[in-house]
Coordinates of C-alpha atoms in Angstrom, one line a residue:
M104 CA 20.3 -74.0 20.7
E105 CA 20.1 -73.4 17.4
N106 CA 22.7 -70.1 15.7
N107 CA 21.4 -66.6 16.8
T108 CA 22.8 -65.4 14.0
H109 CA 20.9 -67.6 12.0
A110 CA 17.9 -66.8 13.4
V111 CA 18.8 -63.2 13.3
G112 CA 19.2 -62.9 9.6
Q113 CA 15.6 -65.0 8.7
L114 CA 14.2 -62.5 10.8
Q115 CA 15.6 -59.6 8.5
G116 CA 14.3 -60.8 6.0
Y117 CA 11.2 -59.3 6.4
L118 CA 9.9 -56.0 6.6
L119 CA 10.1 -54.0 10.1
Q120 CA 6.5 -53.8 9.9
V121 CA 5.3 -56.7 9.2
R122 CA 8.1 -57.8 12.9
H123 CA 6.8 -55.0 14.8
M124 CA 2.9 -56.3 13.7
L125 CA 4.0 -60.1 15.4
F126 CA 5.9 -58.0 18.4
E127 CA 2.8 -56.7 19.0
L128 CA 0.6 -60.0 18.3
I129 CA 2.5 -61.4 21.0
S130 CA -0.5 -60.6 23.7
L131 CA -2.7 -62.6 26.5
D132 CA -5.0 -59.4 25.5
D133 CA -8.3 -59.6 22.9
I134 CA -6.1 -56.6 20.4
T135 CA -6.8 -55.8 16.6
V136 CA -3.1 -55.0 15.4
S137 CA -3.0 -53.5 11.9
V138 CA -0.6 -52.0 9.3
E139 CA -0.8 -49.0 7.1
S140 CA -3.9 -48.9 8.9
L141 CA -4.7 -46.0 11.3
D142 CA -0.6 -45.6 11.3
D143 CA 2.1 -48.4 10.5
V144 CA 1.1 -49.8 13.2
A145 CA -1.8 -49.9 15.2
I146 CA -3.1 -51.8 18.2
Q147 CA -6.9 -51.6 18.5
S148 CA -8.5 -52.7 22.2
E149 CA -12.1 -54.6 22.7
D150 CA -12.8 -51.0 24.9
G151 CA -12.2 -48.6 21.5
S152 CA -8.9 -47.7 22.4
I153 CA -6.2 -47.8 20.4
C154 CA -2.3 -47.2 20.2
A155 CA -0.8 -45.5 16.8
E156 CA 2.7 -46.8 16.8
Q157 CA 5.0 -44.7 14.0
I158 CA 8.3 -46.8 13.3
K159 CA 10.9 -45.6 12.2
S160 CA 13.8 -48.0 10.6
V161 CA 17.8 -45.9 10.9
T162 CA 20.6 -47.3 9.2
S163 CA 22.4 -44.4 8.2
S164 CA 23.7 -40.8 9.9
N165 CA 20.2 -39.9 9.8
N166 CA 18.3 -39.2 13.4
P167 CA 14.9 -39.5 13.6
I168 CA 14.7 -38.1 17.5
A169 CA 16.5 -34.8 16.9
D170 CA 15.9 -32.1 17.7
R171 CA 16.0 -30.4 13.7
S172 CA 14.5 -34.2 12.9
V173 CA 12.2 -33.8 9.7
V174 CA 11.2 -37.2 10.5
F175 CA 10.1 -36.4 13.9
W176 CA 8.7 -33.5 13.1
K177 CA 6.7 -35.0 10.4
T178 CA 5.2 -38.4 12.7
L179 CA 3.6 -35.3 15.4
Y180 CA 2.2 -33.8 12.1
N181 CA 0.9 -36.8 10.6
W182 CA -0.9 -37.6 14.1
H183 CA -2.2 -34.6 13.8
D184 CA -3.5 -35.4 10.8
Y185 CA -4.9 -37.7 11.7
I186 CA -7.7 -36.6 15.5
T187 CA -8.5 -33.3 12.7
N188 CA -9.4 -35.5 10.3
G189 CA -10.8 -37.6 12.2
S190 CA -9.2 -41.4 11.3
L191 CA -8.3 -40.9 15.5
S192 CA -10.4 -39.8 18.9
L193 CA -7.7 -38.3 21.2
D194 CA -9.3 -39.2 23.8
K195 CA -9.5 -43.1 22.9
T196 CA -5.2 -42.5 21.1
I197 CA -2.2 -42.8 22.9
F198 CA 0.8 -42.7 20.3
K199 CA 4.4 -44.2 19.9
M200 CA 7.6 -43.7 17.9
I201 CA 9.1 -46.4 17.6
V202 CA 12.7 -46.3 16.0
V203 CA 15.0 -49.0 15.4
A204 CA 18.7 -48.7 14.6
N205 CA 21.6 -51.0 13.7
K206 CA 23.8 -47.9 16.0
E207 CA 23.9 -45.5 19.2
I208 CA 21.5 -42.6 18.2
A209 CA 21.7 -39.6 20.8
S210 CA 17.8 -38.5 21.8
G211 CA 17.4 -34.9 21.5
T212 CA 16.4 -32.7 24.2
V213 CA 12.7 -31.7 22.6
A214 CA 11.4 -35.9 21.7
E215 CA 12.8 -36.3 25.6
S216 CA 11.0 -33.7 26.8
F217 CA 7.9 -34.2 24.9
S218 CA 8.3 -38.1 25.9
N219 CA 9.0 -37.4 29.6
S220 CA 5.5 -35.1 29.4
I221 CA 3.4 -36.3 32.4
D222 CA 0.3 -34.6 32.3
E223 CA -1.7 -31.5 29.9
A224 CA 1.1 -29.0 32.5
T225 CA 3.9 -30.4 31.7
A226 CA 3.6 -31.6 27.3
R227 CA 2.4 -27.4 27.8
E228 CA 5.7 -26.6 28.4
V229 CA 7.5 -28.4 27.0
F230 CA 5.7 -27.7 23.8
Q231 CA 6.7 -24.0 24.6
A232 CA 10.3 -24.9 25.2
A233 CA 10.2 -26.5 21.7
R234 CA 8.7 -23.7 19.9
K235 CA 11.3 -20.9 21.4
T236 CA 14.7 -23.4 20.3
L237 CA 13.2 -23.5 16.7
W238 CA 11.3 -20.4 16.0
G239 CA 12.5 -18.4 18.4
E240 CA 11.1 -16.4 21.9
K241 CA 9.5 -13.9 19.0
E242 CA 10.8 -16.0 16.5
E243 CA 12.9 -14.9 15.3
L244 CA 14.9 -17.6 13.7
K245 CA 11.6 -19.1 11.9
S246 CA 12.8 -17.9 8.3
D247 CA 16.0 -20.3 8.9
V248 CA 13.7 -23.3 9.2
P249 CA 14.8 -25.3 6.5
E250 CA 12.2 -26.1 4.2
S251 CA 11.8 -30.2 4.1
Y252 CA 9.5 -29.6 7.8
S253 CA 8.9 -25.5 8.1
K254 CA 5.9 -26.9 6.7
Y255 CA 5.8 -29.2 9.4
L256 CA 6.0 -26.5 12.3
E257 CA 4.0 -24.0 10.5
K258 CA 1.2 -25.8 11.5
L259 CA 1.8 -27.3 14.3
F260 CA 2.8 -24.4 16.0
A261 CA 0.2 -22.2 14.4
P262 CA -1.7 -20.7 18.1
E263 CA -5.7 -22.5 17.3
N264 CA -3.5 -25.9 16.5
A265 CA -1.9 -25.8 19.9
P266 CA -4.6 -27.5 22.1
A267 CA -4.5 -31.0 20.2
V268 CA -0.3 -29.9 20.5
I269 CA -0.4 -30.6 23.4
N270 CA -2.3 -33.3 24.3
I271 CA -0.7 -35.5 21.5
I272 CA 2.7 -34.6 23.1
R273 CA 1.3 -35.3 27.3
K274 CA 0.4 -39.1 25.2
M275 CA 3.5 -39.7 23.4
S276 CA 6.4 -41.8 23.9
V277 CA 9.3 -42.1 22.3
E278 CA 10.9 -45.7 22.1
V279 CA 14.6 -47.1 21.1
H280 CA 16.1 -49.5 20.2
E281 CA 19.5 -50.1 19.4
N282 CA 20.8 -52.8 17.8
D283 CA 19.3 -55.2 19.8
Y284 CA 14.8 -55.6 18.3
D285 CA 15.4 -58.5 17.3
D286 CA 16.8 -59.7 20.3
K287 CA 13.8 -58.2 22.1
L288 CA 11.2 -59.8 19.9
R289 CA 12.5 -63.1 19.9
A290 CA 12.7 -62.8 23.8
K291 CA 9.5 -61.4 24.0
F292 CA 8.2 -64.8 21.8
N293 CA 10.1 -67.3 24.0
R294 CA 8.3 -66.1 27.2
I295 CA 5.2 -67.5 25.2
P296 CA 3.1 -70.1 27.3
A297 CA 3.8 -73.7 27.0
L298 CA 6.4 -72.9 23.7
I299 CA 8.6 -75.3 23.1
S300 CA 12.3 -74.2 23.2
E301 CA 14.0 -76.3 21.3
F302 CA 11.7 -74.6 18.0
S303 CA 11.3 -71.6 19.6
D304 CA 13.6 -70.1 16.4
A305 CA 11.5 -72.2 14.0
L306 CA 7.9 -72.1 15.9
L307 CA 9.1 -67.9 15.8
I308 CA 9.9 -67.8 11.1
F309 CA 6.8 -69.2 10.7
M310 CA 4.8 -67.2 12.8
L311 CA 6.8 -64.4 11.0
G312 CA 5.8 -65.5 7.6
W313 CA 2.4 -66.6 8.2
V314 CA 2.1 -62.7 9.3
N315 CA 3.3 -61.1 6.3
E316 CA 1.4 -64.2 4.6
K317 CA -1.9 -62.3 6.6
V318 CA -1.0 -58.7 5.5
N319 CA -0.5 -59.6 1.6
E320 CA -3.5 -61.5 1.0
Q321 CA -5.5 -58.6 2.6
G322 CA -3.6 -56.0 0.4
Q323 CA -4.2 -57.8 -2.7
Q324 CA -8.4 -57.9 -1.4
G325 CA -7.7 -54.6 -1.6
Q326 CA -8.5 -54.9 3.1
A327 CA -6.9 -52.9 5.3
A328 CA -4.7 -55.3 6.5
L329 CA -5.9 -56.7 10.2
I330 CA -5.1 -59.6 12.9
K331 CA -6.4 -60.3 15.1
S332 CA -4.3 -61.6 18.3
S333 CA -6.9 -64.4 18.4
E334 CA -6.9 -65.8 15.4
F335 CA -1.9 -65.5 15.6
N336 CA -2.5 -67.4 18.8
T337 CA -4.9 -70.2 17.0
A338 CA -2.8 -70.6 14.4
L339 CA 0.3 -70.6 16.7
Q340 CA -1.2 -73.1 19.0
A341 CA -1.2 -75.3 16.0
Q342 CA 2.0 -75.0 15.1
M343 CA 3.4 -75.9 18.7
R344 CA 1.2 -79.6 18.9
M345 CA 2.8 -80.2 15.3
Y346 CA 6.3 -79.7 17.0
N347 CA 4.6 -81.4 19.7
Q348 CA 4.4 -84.8 17.7
R349 CA 8.1 -85.8 18.1
D350 CA 7.2 -88.6 15.9
A351 CA 6.7 -86.0 12.5
I352 CA 8.8 -82.9 13.7
P353 CA 8.2 -80.7 11.0
A354 CA 11.5 -79.6 8.8
L355 CA 13.5 -77.2 10.9
S356 CA 15.4 -76.1 7.9
Q357 CA 15.1 -73.1 5.3
A358 CA 14.6 -73.8 2.1
I359 CA 17.6 -73.1 0.3
D360 CA 18.4 -70.5 -1.9
D361 CA 18.1 -70.8 -5.6
S362 CA 22.0 -68.4 -6.1
A363 CA 23.5 -71.3 -3.4
V364 CA 21.7 -74.0 -4.9
R365 CA 23.2 -73.5 -8.8
I366 CA 26.7 -72.4 -6.6
E367 CA 27.0 -76.5 -5.8
V368 CA 25.4 -77.4 -8.9
N369 CA 28.6 -75.1 -11.0
Q370 CA 31.0 -76.7 -8.1
Q371 CA 31.1 -80.2 -9.6
D372 CA 31.1 -82.5 -6.5
V373 CA 31.4 -86.2 -6.2
Y374 CA 26.9 -86.6 -6.6
I375 CA 26.9 -84.1 -8.9
Q376 CA 29.2 -85.9 -11.4
Q377 CA 26.9 -89.3 -10.2
L378 CA 24.2 -88.1 -12.1
D379 CA 26.2 -87.0 -15.0
L380 CA 27.0 -90.2 -15.5
I381 CA 24.0 -91.1 -15.9
E382 CA 22.9 -88.5 -17.7
S383 CA 20.5 -87.0 -15.2
D384 CA 19.0 -83.4 -16.2
F385 CA 20.5 -80.0 -14.8
D386 CA 16.8 -79.7 -13.0
S387 CA 18.1 -83.0 -11.4
K388 CA 20.6 -81.9 -11.1
L389 CA 19.4 -78.7 -9.2
E390 CA 16.5 -80.9 -6.9
A391 CA 20.0 -82.7 -6.2
A392 CA 22.1 -79.6 -4.5
S393 CA 18.9 -78.4 -2.8
E394 CA 18.1 -82.2 -1.0
Y395 CA 22.3 -82.5 0.0
L396 CA 22.2 -78.7 1.6
R397 CA 19.3 -78.4 3.7
T398 CA 19.1 -82.1 4.7
S399 CA 23.3 -81.0 5.4
A400 CA 20.7 -78.3 7.6
E401 CA 19.1 -80.4 9.3
K402 CA 21.3 -82.6 10.2
T403 CA 23.2 -80.3 12.5
M404 CA 20.3 -78.4 13.6
R405 CA 18.5 -81.7 14.8
A406 CA 21.7 -83.0 16.0
E407 CA 22.1 -80.4 18.7
K408 CA 18.5 -80.0 19.7
G409 CA 18.7 -83.9 20.5
L410 CA 16.0 -85.3 18.0
F411 CA 18.4 -87.6 17.5
T412 CA 20.6 -89.9 18.7
P413 CA 24.7 -90.0 16.6
Q414 CA 24.3 -94.0 16.6
S415 CA 20.3 -93.2 15.4
L416 CA 22.0 -91.6 12.1
N417 CA 24.6 -94.4 11.2
E418 CA 21.3 -96.7 12.0
Y419 CA 19.5 -94.6 9.6
T420 CA 22.6 -94.6 7.2
E421 CA 23.7 -98.0 7.4
A422 CA 19.8 -98.8 6.3
M423 CA 19.6 -96.3 3.4
K424 CA 22.8 -98.6 2.1
Q425 CA 21.1 -102.2 1.8
L426 CA 18.1 -99.7 0.8
W427 CA 20.3 -99.1 -2.5
N428 CA 22.0 -102.5 -2.4
N429 CA 19.1 -104.2 -2.4
K430 CA 17.6 -102.6 -5.8
R431 CA 21.0 -102.4 -7.4
R432 CA 20.8 -106.1 -7.3
L433 CA 16.9 -105.9 -8.1
V434 CA 18.1 -103.5 -11.4
E435 CA 21.0 -105.7 -12.8
L436 CA 18.0 -108.3 -13.7
A437 CA 17.5 -106.7 -15.8
N438 CA 19.8 -107.1 -18.2
T439 CA 18.7 -106.3 -21.8
D440 CA 18.7 -101.9 -20.3
T441 CA 21.7 -100.0 -20.7
D442 CA 24.1 -99.0 -18.2
V443 CA 22.2 -95.3 -18.2
T444 CA 18.8 -97.0 -17.9
K445 CA 20.0 -99.0 -15.4
G446 CA 21.4 -95.8 -12.8
K447 CA 18.5 -93.7 -13.4
R448 CA 16.0 -97.0 -13.2
L449 CA 18.4 -97.3 -9.4
Y450 CA 18.4 -93.3 -8.2
L451 CA 14.7 -92.7 -9.6
S452 CA 13.2 -96.2 -6.9
L453 CA 15.8 -95.4 -4.0
R454 CA 14.5 -91.0 -4.4
E455 CA 10.8 -93.5 -4.0
S456 CA 11.0 -95.7 -1.5
A457 CA 14.1 -92.9 1.1
I458 CA 11.2 -90.9 1.4
N459 CA 9.7 -93.5 4.3
Q460 CA 12.7 -94.3 5.7
K461 CA 12.3 -94.1 9.1
L462 CA 14.3 -92.1 11.6
Q463 CA 15.1 -93.0 14.8
G464 CA 11.4 -94.4 14.6
N465 CA 10.3 -90.6 14.1
E466 CA 9.3 -89.7 10.2
V467 CA 11.3 -86.9 8.5
P468 CA 10.6 -83.5 6.7
I469 CA 10.1 -85.3 2.5
F470 CA 14.0 -83.9 2.0
F471 CA 15.6 -85.4 4.3
G472 CA 15.8 -89.3 3.0
T473 CA 16.9 -88.3 -0.3
G474 CA 18.9 -85.3 1.0
T475 CA 20.9 -88.1 2.5
L476 CA 20.9 -90.5 -0.7
Q477 CA 22.8 -87.2 -2.1
T478 CA 25.4 -87.7 0.9
L479 CA 26.2 -90.5 0.5
A480 CA 26.9 -90.8 -2.8
N481 CA 29.2 -88.1 -2.2
A482 CA 31.6 -89.7 0.4
P483 CA 34.3 -91.0 0.8
K484 CA 34.5 -88.9 -2.4
N485 CA 37.7 -91.1 -4.1
D486 CA 34.7 -94.3 -3.0
P487 CA 31.7 -92.9 -2.7
S488 CA 29.0 -95.4 -0.5
I489 CA 26.7 -95.9 -3.3
G490 CA 26.1 -94.6 -6.7
W491 CA 23.7 -94.7 -9.5
H492 CA 25.6 -96.4 -12.9
S493 CA 27.3 -99.7 -12.7
Q494 CA 30.0 -98.4 -13.3
Y495 CA 30.2 -95.9 -10.7
K496 CA 33.5 -96.0 -9.1
E497 CA 36.2 -96.7 -12.4
L498 CA 34.8 -93.9 -14.0
L499 CA 34.9 -91.6 -11.7
K500 CA 38.7 -92.4 -10.7
T501 CA 38.8 -91.2 -14.5
G502 CA 36.8 -88.9 -14.6
G503 CA 33.8 -90.0 -16.3
G504 CA 31.4 -88.1 -13.9
Q505 CA 32.7 -84.2 -15.5
N506 CA 30.8 -82.8 -17.8
E507 CA 33.0 -81.3 -20.0

């Protein structure tokens, strides 16, 4: 199984609204999910009904479901606005406040009672109780309400608005996720029928990226960000078919961050020193470091999923060594070149051939072959298996591969 902490960390790289959009798109029903259109997130069904969701993230001492929370009262104010301006129909809309917290939070009496109201009579009762709590029996507390949310209460508690507000309360719910939202997202995704379990995290990260890209594309075109569940499922099925082709499984690892690649180059490991011996430029070193790091991660992930055996990996590396040896001999025949030029020729020729090497009879991601070359050029540290300069072993021992 993949490292859950790593997977959750990747999820958190996406905006909460995008993650929740995907959460709602995981549906057997034909729905359309939007972001920042009807609400933070909204789910539209074929029958015209809508679930309008306000998404609140809690990462500090702020509690959006406390009785006197500015966020809570602004949420109700927004919903009332959507109804009165015609953006939403009270008859066809239900309302949800989704709270995602990185800690435990206590719900206030008002939020809890609003969420638990089951009919108009109950909603009216809790509405009046909330008004009494915040304004007092005879509005004697009204002047004490901070300006930050007094304007919301003025609108919501106004007698002429009471019928609409009471009906919003009747149709609203509060959903709290304490330190477990991304775990719930992964669990829901993993319940998709016919999902290939060993690739679930890779598929989830891909689909998050797909949703994010769709949202950005539509936003750049000045369009509302809308995705149909059928469109989502089509894209997911295409990915699942690709992972089902065991002879050509896509990369499971993610591209290495640029800063991590630069740190790796600056550490001057042996394979980087080997590139110095043939006077490679800095971009070539960055490319090599990225391949080396990602191949290491890819090997670990594939081994954990049982996608190859230790024997097959050994056979793969031995084949790479043999390929290097054959190429080295051919390059040596061009004895008019300098050692540096020969090394460059050998390196580039091997990179081209390594792309086509198969592991256990299966194709591997394009970076895997060249990353394996970097691995072989890096170990053992005192006697690397392969190298590019014809005198690489002697030069490495005398420090010839270290950049001054």
